[in-house]
PDB file of C-alpha atoms in Angstrom:
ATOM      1  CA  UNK A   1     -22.053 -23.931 -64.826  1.00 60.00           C
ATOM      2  CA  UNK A   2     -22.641 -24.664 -61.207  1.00 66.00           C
ATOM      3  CA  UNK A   3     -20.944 -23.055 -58.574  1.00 65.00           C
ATOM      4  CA  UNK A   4     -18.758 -24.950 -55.894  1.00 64.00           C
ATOM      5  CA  UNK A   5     -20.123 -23.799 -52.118  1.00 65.00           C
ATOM      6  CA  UNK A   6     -17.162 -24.880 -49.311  1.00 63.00           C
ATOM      7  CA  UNK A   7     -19.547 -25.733 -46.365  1.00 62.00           C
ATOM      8  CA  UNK A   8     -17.594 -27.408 -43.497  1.00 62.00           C
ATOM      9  CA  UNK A   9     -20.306 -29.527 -40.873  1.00 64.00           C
ATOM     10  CA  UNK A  10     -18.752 -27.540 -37.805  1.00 65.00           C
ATOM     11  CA  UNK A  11     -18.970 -24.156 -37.548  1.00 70.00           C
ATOM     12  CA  UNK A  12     -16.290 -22.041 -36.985  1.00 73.00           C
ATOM     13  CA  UNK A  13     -15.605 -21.670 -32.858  1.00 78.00           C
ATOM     14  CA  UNK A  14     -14.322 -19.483 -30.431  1.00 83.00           C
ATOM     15  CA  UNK A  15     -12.620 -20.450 -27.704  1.00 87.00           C
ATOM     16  CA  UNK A  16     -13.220 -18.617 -24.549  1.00 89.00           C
ATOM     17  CA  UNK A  17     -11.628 -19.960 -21.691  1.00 91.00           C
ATOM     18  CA  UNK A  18      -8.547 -18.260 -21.976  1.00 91.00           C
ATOM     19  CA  UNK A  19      -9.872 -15.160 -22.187  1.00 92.00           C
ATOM     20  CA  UNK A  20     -11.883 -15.806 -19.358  1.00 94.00           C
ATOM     21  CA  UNK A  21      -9.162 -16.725 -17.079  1.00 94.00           C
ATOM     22  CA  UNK A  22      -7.089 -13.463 -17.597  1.00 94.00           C
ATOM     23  CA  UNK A  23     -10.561 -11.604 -16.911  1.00 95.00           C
ATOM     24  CA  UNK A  24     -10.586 -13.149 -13.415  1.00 95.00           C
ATOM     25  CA  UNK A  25      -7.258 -12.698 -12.806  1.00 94.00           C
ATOM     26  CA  UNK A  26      -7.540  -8.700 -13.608  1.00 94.00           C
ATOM     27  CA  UNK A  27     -10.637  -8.466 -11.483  1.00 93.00           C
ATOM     28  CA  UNK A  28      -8.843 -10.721  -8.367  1.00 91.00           C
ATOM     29  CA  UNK A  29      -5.674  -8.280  -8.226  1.00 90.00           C
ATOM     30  CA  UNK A  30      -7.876  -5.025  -8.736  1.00 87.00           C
ATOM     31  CA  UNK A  31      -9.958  -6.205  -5.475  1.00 83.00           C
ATOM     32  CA  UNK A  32      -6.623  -6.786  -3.836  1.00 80.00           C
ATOM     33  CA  UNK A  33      -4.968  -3.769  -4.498  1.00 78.00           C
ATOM     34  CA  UNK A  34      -8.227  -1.701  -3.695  1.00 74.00           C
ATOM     35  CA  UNK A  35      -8.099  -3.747  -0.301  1.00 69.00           C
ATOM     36  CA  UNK A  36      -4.545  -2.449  -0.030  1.00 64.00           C
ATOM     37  CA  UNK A  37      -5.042   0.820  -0.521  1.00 59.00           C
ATOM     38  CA  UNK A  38      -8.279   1.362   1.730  1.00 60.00           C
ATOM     39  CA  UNK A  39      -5.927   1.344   4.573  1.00 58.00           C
ATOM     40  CA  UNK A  40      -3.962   4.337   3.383  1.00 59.00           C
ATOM     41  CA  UNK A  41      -7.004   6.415   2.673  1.00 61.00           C
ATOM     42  CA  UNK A  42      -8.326   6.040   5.739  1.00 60.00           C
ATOM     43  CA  UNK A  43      -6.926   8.611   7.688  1.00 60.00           C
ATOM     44  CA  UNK A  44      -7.157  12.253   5.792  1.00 64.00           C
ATOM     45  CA  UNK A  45      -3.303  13.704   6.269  1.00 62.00           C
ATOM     46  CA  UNK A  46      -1.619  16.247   4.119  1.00 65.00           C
ATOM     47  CA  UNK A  47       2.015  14.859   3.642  1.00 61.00           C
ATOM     48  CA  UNK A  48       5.314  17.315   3.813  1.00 62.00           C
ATOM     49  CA  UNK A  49       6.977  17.882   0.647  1.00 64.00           C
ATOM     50  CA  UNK A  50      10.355  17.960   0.041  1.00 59.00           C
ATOM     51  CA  UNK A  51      12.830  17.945  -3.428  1.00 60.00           C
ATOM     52  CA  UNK A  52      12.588  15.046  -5.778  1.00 58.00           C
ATOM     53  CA  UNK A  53      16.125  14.442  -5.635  1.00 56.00           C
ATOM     54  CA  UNK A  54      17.945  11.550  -3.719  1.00 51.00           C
ATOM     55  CA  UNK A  55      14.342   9.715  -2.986  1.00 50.00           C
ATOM     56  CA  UNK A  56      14.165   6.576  -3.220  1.00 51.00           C
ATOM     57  CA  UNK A  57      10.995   3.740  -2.520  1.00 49.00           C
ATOM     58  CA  UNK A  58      11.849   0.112  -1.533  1.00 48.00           C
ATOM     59  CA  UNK A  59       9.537  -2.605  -2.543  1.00 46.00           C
ATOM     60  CA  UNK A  60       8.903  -4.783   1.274  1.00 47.00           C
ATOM     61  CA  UNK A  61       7.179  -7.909   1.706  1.00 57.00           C
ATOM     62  CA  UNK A  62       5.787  -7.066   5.455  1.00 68.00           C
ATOM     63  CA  UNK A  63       5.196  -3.578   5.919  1.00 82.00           C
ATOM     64  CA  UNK A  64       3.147  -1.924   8.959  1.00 85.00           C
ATOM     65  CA  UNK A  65       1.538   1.521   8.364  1.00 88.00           C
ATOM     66  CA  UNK A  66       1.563   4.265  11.254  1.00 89.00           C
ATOM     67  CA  UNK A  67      -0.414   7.543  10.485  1.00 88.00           C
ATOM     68  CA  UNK A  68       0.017  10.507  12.665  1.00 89.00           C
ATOM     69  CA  UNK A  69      -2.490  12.845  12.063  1.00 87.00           C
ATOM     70  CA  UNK A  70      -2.641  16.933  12.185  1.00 84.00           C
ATOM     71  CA  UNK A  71      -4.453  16.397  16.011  1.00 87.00           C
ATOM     72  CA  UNK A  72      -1.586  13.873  17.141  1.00 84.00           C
ATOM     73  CA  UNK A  73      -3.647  10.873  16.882  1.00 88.00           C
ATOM     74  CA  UNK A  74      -1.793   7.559  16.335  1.00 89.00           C
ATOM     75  CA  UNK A  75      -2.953   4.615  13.765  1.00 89.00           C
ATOM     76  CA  UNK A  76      -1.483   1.691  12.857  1.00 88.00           C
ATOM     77  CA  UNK A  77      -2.708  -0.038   9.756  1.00 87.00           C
ATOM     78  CA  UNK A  78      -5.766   2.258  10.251  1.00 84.00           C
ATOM     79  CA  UNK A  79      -6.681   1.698  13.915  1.00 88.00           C
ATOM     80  CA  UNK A  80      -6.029   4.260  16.809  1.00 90.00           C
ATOM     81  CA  UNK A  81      -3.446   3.386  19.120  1.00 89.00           C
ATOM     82  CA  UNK A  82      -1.638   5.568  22.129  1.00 90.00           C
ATOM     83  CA  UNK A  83       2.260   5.059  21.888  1.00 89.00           C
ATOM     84  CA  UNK A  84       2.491   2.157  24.358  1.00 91.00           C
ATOM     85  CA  UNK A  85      -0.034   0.208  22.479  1.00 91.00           C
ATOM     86  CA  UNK A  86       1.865   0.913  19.274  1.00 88.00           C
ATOM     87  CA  UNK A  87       5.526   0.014  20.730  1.00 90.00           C
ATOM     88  CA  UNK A  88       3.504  -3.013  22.278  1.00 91.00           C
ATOM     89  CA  UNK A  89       1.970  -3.894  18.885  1.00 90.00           C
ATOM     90  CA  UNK A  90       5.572  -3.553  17.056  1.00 88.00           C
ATOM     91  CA  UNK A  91       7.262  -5.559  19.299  1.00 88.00           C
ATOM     92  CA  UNK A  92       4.248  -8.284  18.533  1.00 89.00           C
ATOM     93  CA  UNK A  93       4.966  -7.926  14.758  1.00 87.00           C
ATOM     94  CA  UNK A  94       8.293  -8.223  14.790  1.00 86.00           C
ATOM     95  CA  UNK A  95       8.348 -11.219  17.478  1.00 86.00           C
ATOM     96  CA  UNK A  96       6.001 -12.698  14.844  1.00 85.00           C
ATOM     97  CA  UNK A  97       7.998 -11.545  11.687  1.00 80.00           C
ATOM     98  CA  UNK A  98       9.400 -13.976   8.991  1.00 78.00           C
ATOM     99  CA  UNK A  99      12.083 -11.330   7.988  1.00 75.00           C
ATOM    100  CA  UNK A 100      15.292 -10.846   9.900  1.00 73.00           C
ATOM    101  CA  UNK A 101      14.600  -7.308  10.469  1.00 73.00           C
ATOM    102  CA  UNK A 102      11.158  -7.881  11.266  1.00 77.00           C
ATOM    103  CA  UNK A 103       8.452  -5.755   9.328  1.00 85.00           C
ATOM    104  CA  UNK A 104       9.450  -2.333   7.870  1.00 86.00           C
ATOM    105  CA  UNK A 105       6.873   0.592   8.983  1.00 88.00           C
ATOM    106  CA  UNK A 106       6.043   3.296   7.206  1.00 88.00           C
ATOM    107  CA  UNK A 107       5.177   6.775   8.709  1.00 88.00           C
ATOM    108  CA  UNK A 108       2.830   8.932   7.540  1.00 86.00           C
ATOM    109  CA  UNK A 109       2.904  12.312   9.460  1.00 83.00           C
ATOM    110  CA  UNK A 110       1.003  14.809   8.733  1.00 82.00           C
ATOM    111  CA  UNK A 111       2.600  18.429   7.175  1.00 79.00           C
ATOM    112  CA  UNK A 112       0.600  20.300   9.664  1.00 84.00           C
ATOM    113  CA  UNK A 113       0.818  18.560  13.194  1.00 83.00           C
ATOM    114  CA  UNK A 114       3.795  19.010  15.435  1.00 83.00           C
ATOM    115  CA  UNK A 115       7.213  16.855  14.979  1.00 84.00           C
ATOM    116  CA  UNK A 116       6.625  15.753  18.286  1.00 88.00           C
ATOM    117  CA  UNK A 117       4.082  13.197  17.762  1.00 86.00           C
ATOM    118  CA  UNK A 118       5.973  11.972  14.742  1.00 87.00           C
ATOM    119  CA  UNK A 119       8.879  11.889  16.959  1.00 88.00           C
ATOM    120  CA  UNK A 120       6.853  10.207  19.168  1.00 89.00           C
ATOM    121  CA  UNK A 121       6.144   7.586  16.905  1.00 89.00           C
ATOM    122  CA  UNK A 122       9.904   7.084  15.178  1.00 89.00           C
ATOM    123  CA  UNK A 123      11.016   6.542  19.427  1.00 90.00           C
ATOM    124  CA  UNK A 124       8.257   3.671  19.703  1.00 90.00           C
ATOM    125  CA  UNK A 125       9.840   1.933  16.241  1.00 87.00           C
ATOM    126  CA  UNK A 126      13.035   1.728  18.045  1.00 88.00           C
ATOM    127  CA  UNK A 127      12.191   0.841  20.975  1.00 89.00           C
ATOM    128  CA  UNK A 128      10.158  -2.150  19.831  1.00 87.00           C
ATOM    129  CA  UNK A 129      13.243  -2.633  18.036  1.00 85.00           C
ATOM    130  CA  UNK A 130      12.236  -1.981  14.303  1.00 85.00           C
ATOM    131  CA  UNK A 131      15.158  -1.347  11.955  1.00 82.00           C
ATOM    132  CA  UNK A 132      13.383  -1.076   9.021  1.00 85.00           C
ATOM    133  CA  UNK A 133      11.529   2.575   9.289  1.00 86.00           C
ATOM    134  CA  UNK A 134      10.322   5.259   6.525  1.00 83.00           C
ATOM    135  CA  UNK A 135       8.865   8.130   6.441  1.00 82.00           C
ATOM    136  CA  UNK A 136       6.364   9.207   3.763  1.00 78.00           C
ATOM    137  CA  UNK A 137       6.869  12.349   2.131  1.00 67.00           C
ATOM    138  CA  UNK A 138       5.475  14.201  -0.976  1.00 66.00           C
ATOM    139  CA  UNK A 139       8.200  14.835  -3.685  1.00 62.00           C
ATOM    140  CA  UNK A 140       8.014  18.576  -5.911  1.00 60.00           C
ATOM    141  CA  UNK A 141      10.562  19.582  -7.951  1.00 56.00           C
ATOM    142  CA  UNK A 142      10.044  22.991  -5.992  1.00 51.00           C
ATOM    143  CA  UNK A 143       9.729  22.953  -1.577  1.00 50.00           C
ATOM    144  CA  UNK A 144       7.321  25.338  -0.588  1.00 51.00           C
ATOM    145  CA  UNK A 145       8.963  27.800   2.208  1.00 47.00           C
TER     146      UNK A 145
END
C-alpha cells in the first residue's frame, strides 16, 4: 500500500523584515536616550532628599539642565558657565524658544555645596526671564536630619 508524501515546491518561509524594523527602532531610541542621559552624568553631584509626598515630575518638550556642583561650579547642559554667561545663555534660549514660556530648566544642586550658589543660579533663571524652573531632588520615604 503506498504511502501519500505532501511535498509542496516552495519551502516554507520566514519573513524577516518586520522583525527587522522593530530591531532598528529599539537600537535608534536606546542610542538616543543614552545620548540624553550622558549629559546628566556628567557632573558627579549628590542630590538633597526630601519626603516622597506631594512630588510631582512634568514631562517638557525643551528643557535646559543647570548643575551646581559641591565646589559652586556652574554647568549648563554639561558645560561650565559663571552666572552672567548662564543668565546670558537663558535669555538666548528663551529668545529662541518655540514655547510661550520659553524652555523649562532644571536644577541640579548639589546636597553638600552652599544654597548660595543654587540661589545664585534660581536669580539668573529669573532674570533671563525663565518661568518654567525645577529643582531636582532625591525622594525617601524617610529625610535624613
Amino acid at each position: 500500500m503506498p504511502l501519500k508524501r505532501t511535498t509542496s515546491d516552495d519551502p516554507l518561509q520566514l519573513n524577516l523584515t518586520p522583525m527587522i524594523d522593530v530591531v532598528f527602532l529599539l537600537l535608534i531610541f536606546f542610542m538616543t536616550a543614552t545620548q540624553f542621559a550622558q549629559v546628566e552624568r556628567a557632573v558627579e553631584l549628590e542630590l538633597p532628599t526630601v519626603g516622597s509626598d506631594g512630588t510631582s515630575v512634568a514631562a517638557v518638550e525643551e528643557e535646559r539642565v543647570v548643575s551646581v556642583s559641591a565646589e559652586g561650579v556652574v554647568t549648563l547642559d554639561g558645560v561650565p558657565r559663571s552666572i552672567d554667561e548662564l543668565k546670558a545663555d537663558l535669555q538666548a534660549a528663551k529668545e529662541a524658544s518655540t514655547a510661550i514660556d520659553g524652555p523649562a530648566v532644571l536644577i541640579h544642586g548639589d546636597s553638600r555645596c552652599d544654597f548660595q550658589h543654587v540661589a545664585a543660579a534660581l536669580t539668573a533663571c529669573r532674570a533671563a526671564g525663565i518661568a518654567n524652573v525645577g529643582v531636582s531632588v532625591e525622594t525617601s520615604d524617610t529625610i535624613r536630619r
